[in-house]
Each structure stands twice: as C-alpha cells, then as structure tokens.
Tab-separated table of C-alpha atoms in Angstrom:
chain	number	residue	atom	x	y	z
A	1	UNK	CA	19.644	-2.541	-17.468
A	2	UNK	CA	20.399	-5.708	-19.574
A	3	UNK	CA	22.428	-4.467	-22.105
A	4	UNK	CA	24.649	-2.620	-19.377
A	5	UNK	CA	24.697	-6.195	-17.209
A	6	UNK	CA	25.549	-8.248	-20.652
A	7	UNK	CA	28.393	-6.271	-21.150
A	8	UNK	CA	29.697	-5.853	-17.659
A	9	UNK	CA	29.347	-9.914	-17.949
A	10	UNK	CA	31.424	-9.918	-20.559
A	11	UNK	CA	33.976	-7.539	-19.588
A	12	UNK	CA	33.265	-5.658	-22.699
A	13	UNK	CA	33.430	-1.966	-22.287
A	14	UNK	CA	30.740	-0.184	-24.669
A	15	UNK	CA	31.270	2.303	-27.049
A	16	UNK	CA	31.396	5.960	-25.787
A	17	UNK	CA	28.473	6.437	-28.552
A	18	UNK	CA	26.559	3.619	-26.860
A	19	UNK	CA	27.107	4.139	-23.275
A	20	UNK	CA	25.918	7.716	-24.039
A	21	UNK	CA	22.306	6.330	-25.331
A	22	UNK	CA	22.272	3.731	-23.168
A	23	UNK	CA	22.059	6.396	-20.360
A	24	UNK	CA	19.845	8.671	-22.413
A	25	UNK	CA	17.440	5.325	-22.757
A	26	UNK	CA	17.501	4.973	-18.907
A	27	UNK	CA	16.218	8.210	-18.334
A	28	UNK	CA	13.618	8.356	-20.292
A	29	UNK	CA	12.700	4.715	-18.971
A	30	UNK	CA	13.831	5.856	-15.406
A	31	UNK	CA	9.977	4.931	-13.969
A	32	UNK	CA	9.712	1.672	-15.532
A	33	UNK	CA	12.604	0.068	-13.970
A	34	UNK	CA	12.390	-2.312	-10.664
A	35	UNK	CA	15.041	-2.724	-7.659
A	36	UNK	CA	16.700	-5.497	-9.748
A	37	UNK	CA	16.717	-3.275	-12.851
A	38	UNK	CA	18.460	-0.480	-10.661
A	39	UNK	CA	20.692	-2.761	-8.743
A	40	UNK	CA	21.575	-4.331	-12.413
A	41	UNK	CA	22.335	-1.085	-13.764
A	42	UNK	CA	24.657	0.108	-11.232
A	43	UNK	CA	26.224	-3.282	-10.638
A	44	UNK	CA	27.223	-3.240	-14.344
A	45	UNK	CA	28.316	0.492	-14.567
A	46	UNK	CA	30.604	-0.392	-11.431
A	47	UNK	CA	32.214	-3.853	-13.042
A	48	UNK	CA	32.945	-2.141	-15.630
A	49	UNK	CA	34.722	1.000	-14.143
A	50	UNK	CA	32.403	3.640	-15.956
A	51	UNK	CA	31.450	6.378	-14.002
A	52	UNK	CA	27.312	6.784	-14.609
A	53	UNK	CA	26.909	11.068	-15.403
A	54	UNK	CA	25.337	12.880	-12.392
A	55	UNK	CA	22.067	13.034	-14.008
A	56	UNK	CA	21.618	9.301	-14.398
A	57	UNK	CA	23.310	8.811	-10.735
A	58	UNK	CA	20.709	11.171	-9.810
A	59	UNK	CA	17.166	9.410	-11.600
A	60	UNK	CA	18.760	6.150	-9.642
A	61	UNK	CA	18.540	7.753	-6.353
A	62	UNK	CA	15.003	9.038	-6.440
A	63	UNK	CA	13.814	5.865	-8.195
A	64	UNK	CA	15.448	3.947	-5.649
A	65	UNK	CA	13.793	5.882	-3.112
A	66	UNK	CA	10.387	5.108	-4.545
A	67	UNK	CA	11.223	1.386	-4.923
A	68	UNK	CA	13.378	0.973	-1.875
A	69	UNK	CA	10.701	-1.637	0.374
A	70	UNK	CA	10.935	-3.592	-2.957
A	71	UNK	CA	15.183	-4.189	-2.449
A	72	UNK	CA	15.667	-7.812	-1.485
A	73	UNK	CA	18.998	-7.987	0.419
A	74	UNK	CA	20.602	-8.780	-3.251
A	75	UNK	CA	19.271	-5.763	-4.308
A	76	UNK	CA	20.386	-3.430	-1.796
A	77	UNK	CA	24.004	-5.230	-1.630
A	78	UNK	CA	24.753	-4.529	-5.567
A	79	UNK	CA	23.515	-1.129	-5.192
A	80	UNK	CA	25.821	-0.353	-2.117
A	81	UNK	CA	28.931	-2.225	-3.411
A	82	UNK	CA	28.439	-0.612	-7.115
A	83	UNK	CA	28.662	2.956	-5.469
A	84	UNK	CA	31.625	2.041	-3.179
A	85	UNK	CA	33.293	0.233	-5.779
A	86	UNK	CA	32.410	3.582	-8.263
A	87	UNK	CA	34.001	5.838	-5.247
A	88	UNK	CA	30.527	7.657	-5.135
A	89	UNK	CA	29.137	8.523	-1.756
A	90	UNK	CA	25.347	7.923	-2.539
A	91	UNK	CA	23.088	10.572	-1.047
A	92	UNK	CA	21.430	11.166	2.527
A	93	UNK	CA	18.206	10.396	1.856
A	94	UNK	CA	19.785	7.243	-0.422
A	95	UNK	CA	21.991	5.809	2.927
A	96	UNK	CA	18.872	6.462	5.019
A	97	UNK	CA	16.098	4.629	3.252
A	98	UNK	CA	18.859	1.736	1.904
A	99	UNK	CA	19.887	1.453	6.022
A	100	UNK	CA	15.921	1.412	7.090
A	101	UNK	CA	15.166	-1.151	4.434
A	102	UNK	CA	18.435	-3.542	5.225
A	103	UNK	CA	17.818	-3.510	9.065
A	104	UNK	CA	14.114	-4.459	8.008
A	105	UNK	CA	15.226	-7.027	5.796
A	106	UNK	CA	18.370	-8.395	7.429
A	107	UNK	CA	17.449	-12.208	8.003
A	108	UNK	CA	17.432	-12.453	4.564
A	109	UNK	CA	21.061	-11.433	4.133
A	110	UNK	CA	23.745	-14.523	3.509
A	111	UNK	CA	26.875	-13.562	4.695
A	112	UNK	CA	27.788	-12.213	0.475
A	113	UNK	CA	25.051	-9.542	1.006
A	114	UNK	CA	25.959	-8.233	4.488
A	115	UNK	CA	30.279	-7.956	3.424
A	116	UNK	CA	29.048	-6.220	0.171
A	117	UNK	CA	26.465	-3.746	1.635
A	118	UNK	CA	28.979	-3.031	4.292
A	119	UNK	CA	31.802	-3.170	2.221
C-alpha cells in the first residue's frame, strides 16, 4: 500500500515489472492489510490512472467486506472516488456494505468525504 501511495504522490508511474509484483505482493498480503491500507491502495492505483487486474480488484472487495465497520468516512471516500475515478463499478455486496457503513458513520463526514463518496 505504501509503495503504490509514494508513487501516486509523486506522480511517478511504476514500472510495468514493478506494478506487476507490487500486485502479486498484495495478494499474498491481501489479509494483513487494514481499511487505510485498502483505501491507500486504491487511492494510489486511481491517481495514477492504472487499472488494478481483476484479481487484485477482486481480494480488495472481499477484504473490504471483512474490514468494512473499520472504514472511517476517509476510508470509505478514497475507496469510492478511486473506483469512480478508475471507471469500475465496484460490486453489490461492495456498494451495500460501503452504503450501510457510511449511513452509520455519516457525522463523521466533512463535506470532502461526502462529494467524494458521492462523487
């Protein structure tokens, strides 16, 4: 999740090479990672216009799932604007826990939070 945010902070695109083990990393380290690790790893993947392979798109959903009454309302916004910003409609089960959890948490949201998850 860090080396994808460092680079998406820098508006350095990886290598092909390194992208590829980068998402081959987060696989295998798929059940270690928190909602800021997710919400870091998609935010990065959308600043920097890469397109995460179905697979890892996949272990993010179900992990998210798992994780989801962790999201603070930073959390869930970065996740919702990466995959709008990505053009990827996130699945069912995704949109429904993500719209339980942000109606649960929604007087945390500053007005950033509620125009990205909405966006």
């Amino acid at each position: 999740a860090n080396t994808m945010w460092a680079y998406a902070t820098l508006s350095v695109r990886p290598s092909t090479e390194l992208l590829g083990r980068v998402e081959r990393r987060a696989g295998v380290l798929m059940d270690g990672f928190n909602p800021q690790d997710l919400a870091n790893t998609m935010w990065a993947y959308a600043t920097l216009g890469v397109l995460p392979s179905t697979e890892l798109l996949g272990r993010v959903e179900r992990r998210a799932g798992v994780l989801m009454d962790g999201f603070n309302p930073q959390d869930l916004a970065n996740t919702m604007w990466a995959y709008a910003s990505l053009g990827v409609m996130p699945g069912t089960e995704l949109l429904g826990v993500v719209e339980r959890r942000a109606v649960a948490s929604m007087d945390g949201f500053n007005p950033q939070a509620i125009g990205n998850t909405m966006w």
